């Protein structure tokens, strides 16, 4: 077992069940195509990392999807909200004996392998690393120890998530490292031209 573990939180790519804010303006079909591309991108930037990797599904575990069963360990997310699900994932992996654990989502098309590697490097000297998203949340969180307090009383899925998390860390007097701010794909305004071209977005009618 490697001393470090990467956890990827994903939704099962099903029509009408992913990125509902985005779907309100561009339709379910386009939204599903975008999410599938985000999953492929996340696979591309994680598959060559030399550490243990976990995919945590929100709905059901899929052993026949793009995540190679010999490379990615597969688990279910457990908890009533995002904070509880992340807390449980961190707790599980620290219990397994990992020294550094980083969780990412599958919504950030700007994230690359170097950025993920940098987060683990920063955990060599610090207890927490966090990657702020332009929408006020965060696209990455890495810990060297379990800190339950940073998952409690957070306004999940709002523009206050990052600020509230940082405030908790300050109250606990825990040093943290902040990665460059990146954009999550949550709404139509977040779509880059590269992403639109990659999936042929302009060639598909709203549905």
mmCIF file of C-alpha atoms in Angstrom:
data_model
loop_
_atom_site.group_PDB
_atom_site.id
_atom_site.type_symbol
_atom_site.label_atom_id
_atom_site.label_comp_id
_atom_site.label_asym_id
_atom_site.label_seq_id
_atom_site.Cartn_x
_atom_site.Cartn_y
_atom_site.Cartn_z
ATOM 1 C CA UNK A 1 0.000 0.000 0.000
ATOM 2 C CA UNK A 2 1.235 3.485 -0.883
ATOM 3 C CA UNK A 3 1.323 6.055 1.972
ATOM 4 C CA UNK A 4 -0.835 8.385 -0.125
ATOM 5 C CA UNK A 5 -4.339 7.951 -1.531
ATOM 6 C CA UNK A 6 -6.391 9.951 -4.010
ATOM 7 C CA UNK A 7 -10.184 9.844 -3.774
ATOM 8 C CA UNK A 8 -12.387 10.873 -6.695
ATOM 9 C CA UNK A 9 -16.025 11.677 -5.971
ATOM 10 C CA UNK A 10 -18.255 10.984 -8.985
ATOM 11 C CA UNK A 11 -21.890 10.742 -9.940
ATOM 12 C CA UNK A 12 -23.098 7.963 -12.176
ATOM 13 C CA UNK A 13 -23.448 9.491 -15.678
ATOM 14 C CA UNK A 14 -27.197 9.165 -16.227
ATOM 15 C CA UNK A 15 -29.439 11.423 -18.292
ATOM 16 C CA UNK A 16 -31.201 13.989 -16.136
ATOM 17 C CA UNK A 17 -29.256 13.122 -12.973
ATOM 18 C CA UNK A 18 -26.029 15.093 -13.361
ATOM 19 C CA UNK A 19 -25.240 18.812 -13.103
ATOM 20 C CA UNK A 20 -28.833 19.944 -12.814
ATOM 21 C CA UNK A 21 -27.973 23.664 -12.712
ATOM 22 C CA UNK A 22 -26.240 23.371 -16.074
ATOM 23 C CA UNK A 23 -29.093 21.303 -17.504
ATOM 24 C CA UNK A 24 -31.586 24.089 -16.798
ATOM 25 C CA UNK A 25 -30.056 26.205 -19.563
ATOM 26 C CA UNK A 26 -28.537 23.754 -22.058
ATOM 27 C CA UNK A 27 -30.691 20.645 -21.629
ATOM 28 C CA UNK A 28 -30.094 17.151 -20.294
ATOM 29 C CA UNK A 29 -28.433 15.679 -23.391
ATOM 30 C CA UNK A 30 -25.716 18.318 -23.664
ATOM 31 C CA UNK A 31 -25.210 18.233 -19.918
ATOM 32 C CA UNK A 32 -24.639 14.488 -19.917
ATOM 33 C CA UNK A 33 -22.114 14.824 -22.762
ATOM 34 C CA UNK A 34 -20.259 17.478 -20.800
ATOM 35 C CA UNK A 35 -20.207 15.392 -17.635
ATOM 36 C CA UNK A 36 -18.926 12.360 -19.535
ATOM 37 C CA UNK A 37 -16.118 14.538 -20.913
ATOM 38 C CA UNK A 38 -15.324 15.764 -17.400
ATOM 39 C CA UNK A 39 -15.079 12.148 -16.249
ATOM 40 C CA UNK A 40 -12.702 11.329 -19.112
ATOM 41 C CA UNK A 41 -10.594 14.360 -18.249
ATOM 42 C CA UNK A 42 -10.448 13.342 -14.590
ATOM 43 C CA UNK A 43 -9.389 9.849 -15.640
ATOM 44 C CA UNK A 44 -6.666 11.267 -17.881
ATOM 45 C CA UNK A 45 -5.121 13.442 -15.171
ATOM 46 C CA UNK A 46 -5.222 10.756 -12.462
ATOM 47 C CA UNK A 47 -4.502 7.408 -14.112
ATOM 48 C CA UNK A 48 -0.701 7.810 -14.193
ATOM 49 C CA UNK A 49 -0.285 9.042 -10.627
ATOM 50 C CA UNK A 50 1.847 6.596 -8.649
ATOM 51 C CA UNK A 51 -0.373 6.250 -5.609
ATOM 52 C CA UNK A 52 -3.456 4.362 -4.526
ATOM 53 C CA UNK A 53 -6.640 5.635 -6.138
ATOM 54 C CA UNK A 54 -10.280 5.339 -5.134
ATOM 55 C CA UNK A 55 -13.466 6.210 -7.006
ATOM 56 C CA UNK A 56 -16.435 6.893 -4.742
ATOM 57 C CA UNK A 57 -19.832 6.755 -6.435
ATOM 58 C CA UNK A 58 -22.861 8.684 -5.254
ATOM 59 C CA UNK A 59 -25.486 6.247 -6.567
ATOM 60 C CA UNK A 60 -24.211 2.773 -7.482
ATOM 61 C CA UNK A 61 -20.808 1.171 -8.021
ATOM 62 C CA UNK A 62 -20.145 0.407 -11.688
ATOM 63 C CA UNK A 63 -17.493 -2.241 -12.279
ATOM 64 C CA UNK A 64 -17.733 -1.912 -16.066
ATOM 65 C CA UNK A 65 -17.203 1.813 -16.591
ATOM 66 C CA UNK A 66 -14.137 3.819 -17.691
ATOM 67 C CA UNK A 67 -12.447 3.457 -14.291
ATOM 68 C CA UNK A 68 -10.179 0.399 -14.600
ATOM 69 C CA UNK A 69 -10.891 -1.991 -11.736
ATOM 70 C CA UNK A 70 -7.199 -2.900 -11.524
ATOM 71 C CA UNK A 71 -6.196 0.761 -11.030
ATOM 72 C CA UNK A 72 -9.104 2.300 -9.112
ATOM 73 C CA UNK A 73 -10.612 0.899 -5.939
ATOM 74 C CA UNK A 74 -14.371 1.414 -5.971
ATOM 75 C CA UNK A 75 -16.586 2.399 -3.051
ATOM 76 C CA UNK A 76 -19.901 4.095 -2.337
ATOM 77 C CA UNK A 77 -20.134 7.566 -0.838
ATOM 78 C CA UNK A 78 -21.816 7.394 2.560
ATOM 79 C CA UNK A 79 -23.535 10.278 4.321
ATOM 80 C CA UNK A 80 -26.508 12.608 4.185
ATOM 81 C CA UNK A 81 -24.638 15.559 2.672
ATOM 82 C CA UNK A 82 -21.330 16.287 0.939
ATOM 83 C CA UNK A 83 -19.558 17.100 4.180
ATOM 84 C CA UNK A 84 -20.539 13.843 5.835
ATOM 85 C CA UNK A 85 -19.635 11.881 2.694
ATOM 86 C CA UNK A 86 -16.169 13.442 2.540
ATOM 87 C CA UNK A 87 -15.625 12.992 6.262
ATOM 88 C CA UNK A 88 -16.510 9.303 6.003
ATOM 89 C CA UNK A 89 -14.185 8.837 3.018
ATOM 90 C CA UNK A 90 -11.261 10.467 4.821
ATOM 91 C CA UNK A 91 -11.993 8.431 7.967
ATOM 92 C CA UNK A 92 -12.066 5.167 6.011
ATOM 93 C CA UNK A 93 -8.719 5.767 4.323
ATOM 94 C CA UNK A 94 -6.928 7.021 7.418
ATOM 95 C CA UNK A 95 -8.216 3.896 9.170
ATOM 96 C CA UNK A 96 -6.639 1.863 6.364
ATOM 97 C CA UNK A 97 -3.302 3.426 7.266
ATOM 98 C CA UNK A 98 -2.801 6.136 4.649
ATOM 99 C CA UNK A 99 -0.729 9.108 5.769
ATOM 100 C CA UNK A 100 -1.927 11.624 3.164
ATOM 101 C CA UNK A 101 -5.364 11.651 1.565
ATOM 102 C CA UNK A 102 -6.629 14.007 -1.130
ATOM 103 C CA UNK A 103 -10.226 14.207 -2.386
ATOM 104 C CA UNK A 104 -11.198 15.739 -5.718
ATOM 105 C CA UNK A 105 -14.468 15.909 -7.598
ATOM 106 C CA UNK A 106 -15.068 15.389 -11.304
ATOM 107 C CA UNK A 107 -16.237 18.908 -12.179
ATOM 108 C CA UNK A 108 -12.959 20.731 -12.810
ATOM 109 C CA UNK A 109 -11.721 20.719 -16.410
ATOM 110 C CA UNK A 110 -8.787 22.976 -15.404
ATOM 111 C CA UNK A 111 -7.319 20.479 -12.960
ATOM 112 C CA UNK A 112 -4.220 18.642 -14.164
ATOM 113 C CA UNK A 113 -1.850 15.939 -12.955
ATOM 114 C CA UNK A 114 0.755 18.473 -11.827
ATOM 115 C CA UNK A 115 -1.769 20.241 -9.605
ATOM 116 C CA UNK A 116 -2.773 16.997 -7.909
ATOM 117 C CA UNK A 117 0.865 15.984 -7.397
ATOM 118 C CA UNK A 118 1.562 19.432 -5.921
ATOM 119 C CA UNK A 119 -1.208 18.933 -3.367
ATOM 120 C CA UNK A 120 0.460 15.780 -2.038
ATOM 121 C CA UNK A 121 3.837 17.542 -1.997
ATOM 122 C CA UNK A 122 2.357 20.318 0.136
ATOM 123 C CA UNK A 123 1.100 17.737 2.627
ATOM 124 C CA UNK A 124 4.717 16.782 3.317
ATOM 125 C CA UNK A 125 5.014 19.894 5.486
ATOM 126 C CA UNK A 126 1.416 20.907 6.156
ATOM 127 C CA UNK A 127 -1.736 19.331 7.540
ATOM 128 C CA UNK A 128 -4.226 20.727 5.033
ATOM 129 C CA UNK A 129 -4.216 21.702 1.358
ATOM 130 C CA UNK A 130 -7.250 23.181 -0.361
ATOM 131 C CA UNK A 131 -8.010 24.244 -3.930
ATOM 132 C CA UNK A 132 -10.573 27.064 -4.142
ATOM 133 C CA UNK A 133 -13.073 27.119 -6.993
ATOM 134 C CA UNK A 134 -14.280 30.319 -8.630
ATOM 135 C CA UNK A 135 -17.842 29.593 -7.485
ATOM 136 C CA UNK A 136 -16.855 29.831 -3.828
ATOM 137 C CA UNK A 137 -16.461 26.114 -3.195
ATOM 138 C CA UNK A 138 -13.337 24.004 -3.522
ATOM 139 C CA UNK A 139 -12.225 21.455 -6.113
ATOM 140 C CA UNK A 140 -9.645 19.670 -3.934
ATOM 141 C CA UNK A 141 -9.124 18.996 -0.263
ATOM 142 C CA UNK A 142 -6.141 17.163 1.175
ATOM 143 C CA UNK A 143 -5.523 16.153 4.786
ATOM 144 C CA UNK A 144 -2.781 14.520 6.802
ATOM 145 C CA UNK A 145 -5.064 13.928 9.783
ATOM 146 C CA UNK A 146 -8.809 13.690 10.221
ATOM 147 C CA UNK A 147 -10.356 17.078 11.107
ATOM 148 C CA UNK A 148 -14.118 16.481 11.583
ATOM 149 C CA UNK A 149 -14.842 20.125 12.431
ATOM 150 C CA UNK A 150 -14.225 21.378 8.887
ATOM 151 C CA UNK A 151 -17.111 19.276 7.587
ATOM 152 C CA UNK A 152 -19.700 20.452 10.101
ATOM 153 C CA UNK A 153 -21.998 23.490 9.761
ATOM 154 C CA UNK A 154 -20.824 24.311 6.228
ATOM 155 C CA UNK A 155 -23.311 25.739 3.707
ATOM 156 C CA UNK A 156 -22.674 23.096 1.053
ATOM 157 C CA UNK A 157 -23.351 23.958 -2.600
ATOM 158 C CA UNK A 158 -23.126 27.691 -1.917
ATOM 159 C CA UNK A 159 -20.521 30.397 -2.573
ATOM 160 C CA UNK A 160 -19.554 30.293 1.122
ATOM 161 C CA UNK A 161 -18.034 26.809 1.316
ATOM 162 C CA UNK A 162 -14.385 27.808 0.879
ATOM 163 C CA UNK A 163 -14.613 30.852 3.182
ATOM 164 C CA UNK A 164 -16.387 28.894 5.915
ATOM 165 C CA UNK A 165 -13.846 26.072 5.692
ATOM 166 C CA UNK A 166 -10.925 28.489 5.977
ATOM 167 C CA UNK A 167 -12.593 30.149 8.959
ATOM 168 C CA UNK A 168 -12.891 26.767 10.672
ATOM 169 C CA UNK A 169 -9.186 26.091 10.089
ATOM 170 C CA UNK A 170 -8.281 29.487 11.546
ATOM 171 C CA UNK A 171 -10.459 28.861 14.599
ATOM 172 C CA UNK A 172 -8.690 25.534 15.101
ATOM 173 C CA UNK A 173 -5.300 27.214 14.586
ATOM 174 C CA UNK A 174 -4.423 24.739 11.822
ATOM 175 C CA UNK A 175 -1.992 25.804 9.128
ATOM 176 C CA UNK A 176 -3.190 25.271 5.574
ATOM 177 C CA UNK A 177 -1.929 25.689 2.026
ATOM 178 C CA UNK A 178 -4.047 27.160 -0.776
ATOM 179 C CA UNK A 179 -3.719 25.978 -4.378
ATOM 180 C CA UNK A 180 -4.436 28.213 -7.397
ATOM 181 C CA UNK A 181 -8.101 29.042 -7.930
ATOM 182 C CA UNK A 182 -9.732 26.995 -10.701
ATOM 183 C CA UNK A 183 -13.180 26.877 -12.258
ATOM 184 C CA UNK A 184 -15.707 24.107 -11.680
ATOM 185 C CA UNK A 185 -18.214 23.451 -14.456
ATOM 186 C CA UNK A 186 -21.570 24.110 -12.828
ATOM 187 C CA UNK A 187 -23.342 26.565 -15.124
ATOM 188 C CA UNK A 188 -23.313 27.474 -18.807
ATOM 189 C CA UNK A 189 -21.049 30.480 -18.149
ATOM 190 C CA UNK A 190 -18.370 28.081 -16.839
ATOM 191 C CA UNK A 191 -18.024 26.249 -20.163
ATOM 192 C CA UNK A 192 -14.764 26.927 -21.984
ATOM 193 C CA UNK A 193 -14.491 27.076 -25.767
ATOM 194 C CA UNK A 194 -12.166 24.070 -25.631
ATOM 195 C CA UNK A 195 -14.789 22.033 -23.807
ATOM 196 C CA UNK A 196 -17.543 23.125 -26.195
ATOM 197 C CA UNK A 197 -15.471 22.146 -29.219
ATOM 198 C CA UNK A 198 -14.372 18.855 -27.678
ATOM 199 C CA UNK A 199 -17.941 17.569 -27.415
ATOM 200 C CA UNK A 200 -19.333 19.393 -30.451
ATOM 201 C CA UNK A 201 -21.648 21.406 -28.229
ATOM 202 C CA UNK A 202 -22.778 23.813 -30.927
ATOM 203 C CA UNK A 203 -23.935 20.948 -33.146
ATOM 204 C CA UNK A 204 -26.521 19.634 -30.707
ATOM 205 C CA UNK A 205 -29.952 21.169 -30.262
ATOM 206 C CA UNK A 206 -31.349 21.894 -26.816
ATOM 207 C CA UNK A 207 -33.382 18.984 -25.500
#
